[in-house]
């Protein structure tokens, strides 16, 4: 596996493990709140071929609060 692919896969596994930990009884949710965004921010670019060629991160549904003007 290429180094970028390995980094991506490892970070995704850690995010998955953190999600499972967050659902466990007695988990430290402050830890989850602090570590989750840090892990997500450290997620490297996805390896080539992971997303379809036509994928555009700026396309998609509007989220609540977006596109609204008073």
Coordinates of N, CA and C in Angstrom, one line a residue:
X1 N 0.9 -1.2 0.0 CA 0.0 0.0 0.0 C 0.9 1.2 0.0
X2 N 0.5 2.2 -0.8 CA 1.3 3.5 -0.8 C 1.3 4.2 0.5
X3 N 2.3 5.0 0.8 CA 2.3 5.7 2.1 C 1.1 6.6 2.3
X4 N 0.6 7.3 1.3 CA -0.6 8.2 1.4 C -1.8 7.3 1.7
X5 N -1.9 6.2 1.0 CA -3.1 5.3 1.2 C -3.1 4.7 2.6
X6 N -1.9 4.4 3.1 CA -1.8 3.8 4.5 C -2.1 4.9 5.5
X7 N -1.7 6.1 5.3 CA -2.0 7.2 6.3 C -3.5 7.4 6.3
X8 N -4.1 7.4 5.1 CA -5.6 7.7 5.0 C -6.3 6.6 5.7
X9 N -6.0 5.3 5.4 CA -6.7 4.2 6.0 C -6.5 4.2 7.5
X10 N -5.3 4.5 8.0 CA -5.1 4.5 9.4 C -5.9 5.5 10.1
X11 N -6.0 6.7 9.5 CA -6.7 7.8 10.1 C -8.2 7.5 10.1
X12 N -8.7 6.9 9.0 CA -10.1 6.5 9.0 C -10.4 5.5 10.1
X13 N -9.5 4.5 10.2 CA -9.7 3.5 11.3 C -9.8 4.1 12.7
X14 N -8.9 5.1 12.9 CA -8.9 5.8 14.2 C -10.2 6.6 14.4
X15 N -10.7 7.2 13.4 CA -12.0 7.9 13.5 C -13.1 6.9 13.8
X16 N -13.1 5.8 13.2 CA -14.1 4.7 13.4 C -14.0 4.2 14.9
X17 N -12.8 4.0 15.3 CA -12.6 3.5 16.7 C -13.0 4.6 17.7
X18 N -12.8 5.8 17.4 CA -13.2 6.9 18.3 C -14.8 7.0 18.3
X19 N -15.4 6.7 17.2 CA -16.9 6.7 17.1 C -17.4 5.6 18.0
X20 N -16.8 4.4 17.9 CA -17.2 3.3 18.7 C -17.0 3.6 20.2
X21 N -15.9 4.2 20.5 CA -15.6 4.5 21.9 C -16.6 5.5 22.4
X22 N -17.0 6.5 21.6 CA -18.0 7.5 22.0 C -19.3 6.9 22.4
X23 N -19.7 5.7 21.8 CA -20.9 5.1 22.1 C -20.8 4.1 23.3
X24 N -19.7 3.9 23.8 CA -19.5 2.9 24.9 C -19.9 3.6 26.2
X25 N -20.4 2.8 27.1 CA -20.8 3.3 28.5 C -19.5 3.8 29.2
X26 N -19.6 4.9 29.8 CA -18.5 5.5 30.6 C -17.5 6.1 29.7
X27 N -17.7 6.4 28.5 CA -16.7 7.0 27.6 C -16.5 8.5 28.0
X28 N -15.3 9.0 27.8 CA -15.0 10.4 28.2 C -15.4 11.2 26.9
X29 N -16.6 11.8 27.0 CA -17.0 12.6 25.8 C -16.2 13.9 25.5
X30 N -15.6 14.4 26.6 CA -14.8 15.6 26.4 C -13.6 15.2 25.5
X31 N -13.0 14.0 25.8 CA -11.9 13.4 25.0 C -12.4 13.3 23.5
X32 N -13.5 12.8 23.3 CA -14.1 12.6 22.0 C -14.2 13.9 21.3
X33 N -14.8 14.9 22.0 CA -15.0 16.2 21.4 C -13.6 16.9 21.0
X34 N -12.6 16.6 21.8 CA -11.3 17.2 21.5 C -10.5 16.5 20.4
X35 N -10.5 15.2 20.5 CA -9.7 14.4 19.6 C -10.4 14.2 18.2
X36 N -11.7 14.1 18.1 CA -12.4 13.9 16.9 C -12.1 14.9 15.8
X37 N -12.3 16.2 16.1 CA -11.9 17.2 15.1 C -10.4 17.3 14.7
X38 N -9.6 17.0 15.7 CA -8.1 16.9 15.4 C -7.8 15.8 14.4
X39 N -8.4 14.6 14.7 CA -8.2 13.5 13.7 C -8.8 13.9 12.4
X40 N -10.0 14.4 12.3 CA -10.6 14.8 11.0 C -9.7 15.8 10.3
X41 N -9.2 16.8 11.0 CA -8.3 17.8 10.4 C -7.0 17.2 9.8
X42 N -6.6 16.1 10.5 CA -5.3 15.5 10.0 C -5.5 14.5 8.9
X43 N -6.8 14.3 8.5 CA -7.1 13.3 7.5 C -6.4 13.8 6.2
X44 N -5.5 13.0 5.6 CA -4.8 13.4 4.4 C -5.8 13.4 3.2
X45 N -5.3 13.9 2.1 CA -6.1 13.8 0.8 C -6.4 12.3 0.6
X46 N -7.6 12.0 0.1 CA -7.9 10.6 -0.2 C -7.0 10.1 -1.3
X47 N -6.7 8.8 -1.3 CA -5.8 8.3 -2.4 C -6.6 8.3 -3.7
X48 N -5.8 8.3 -4.8 CA -6.4 8.4 -6.1 C -7.3 7.2 -6.3
X49 N -8.5 7.5 -6.9 CA -9.5 6.4 -7.1 C -10.5 6.2 -6.0
X50 N -10.3 6.9 -4.9 CA -11.1 6.7 -3.7 C -12.5 7.4 -4.0
X51 N -12.5 8.6 -4.6 CA -13.7 9.3 -4.9 C -13.9 9.2 -6.4
X52 N -15.1 9.3 -6.9 CA -15.3 9.2 -8.3 C -14.7 10.5 -9.0
X53 N -14.3 10.4 -10.2 CA -13.7 11.5 -10.9 C -14.6 12.7 -11.0
X54 N -15.9 12.5 -11.0 CA -16.8 13.7 -11.1 C -17.1 14.3 -9.8
X55 N -16.5 13.8 -8.7 CA -16.8 14.4 -7.3 C -16.4 15.8 -7.2
X56 N -17.3 16.6 -6.7 CA -17.0 18.1 -6.5 C -17.4 18.3 -5.0
X57 N -16.5 18.6 -4.1 CA -16.9 18.9 -2.7 C -17.7 20.1 -2.5
X58 N -17.8 21.0 -3.5 CA -18.6 22.2 -3.4 C -20.1 21.9 -3.8
X59 N -20.4 20.8 -4.4 CA -21.7 20.5 -4.9 C -22.4 19.7 -3.8
X60 N -23.7 19.7 -3.8 CA -24.5 18.9 -2.8 C -25.6 19.7 -2.2
X61 N -26.2 19.1 -1.2 CA -27.4 19.7 -0.6 C -27.0 20.9 0.3
X62 N -27.9 21.9 0.4 CA -27.7 22.9 1.3 C -27.8 22.4 2.8
X63 N -27.0 22.9 3.7 CA -27.1 22.5 5.1 C -28.0 23.6 5.8
X64 N -28.6 23.2 6.9 CA -29.4 24.1 7.6 C -28.6 25.4 7.9
X65 N -29.2 26.6 7.6 CA -28.6 27.8 7.8 C -27.9 28.4 6.6
X66 N -27.6 27.5 5.6 CA -26.9 28.0 4.4 C -27.9 28.5 3.4
X67 N -27.5 29.5 2.7 CA -28.4 29.9 1.6 C -29.6 30.8 2.1
X68 N -29.6 31.0 3.3 CA -30.7 31.8 3.9 C -30.3 33.3 4.1
X69 N -31.1 34.2 3.6 CA -30.8 35.6 3.8 C -32.0 36.2 4.5
X70 N -31.7 37.0 5.5 CA -32.9 37.7 6.2 C -33.5 38.8 5.4

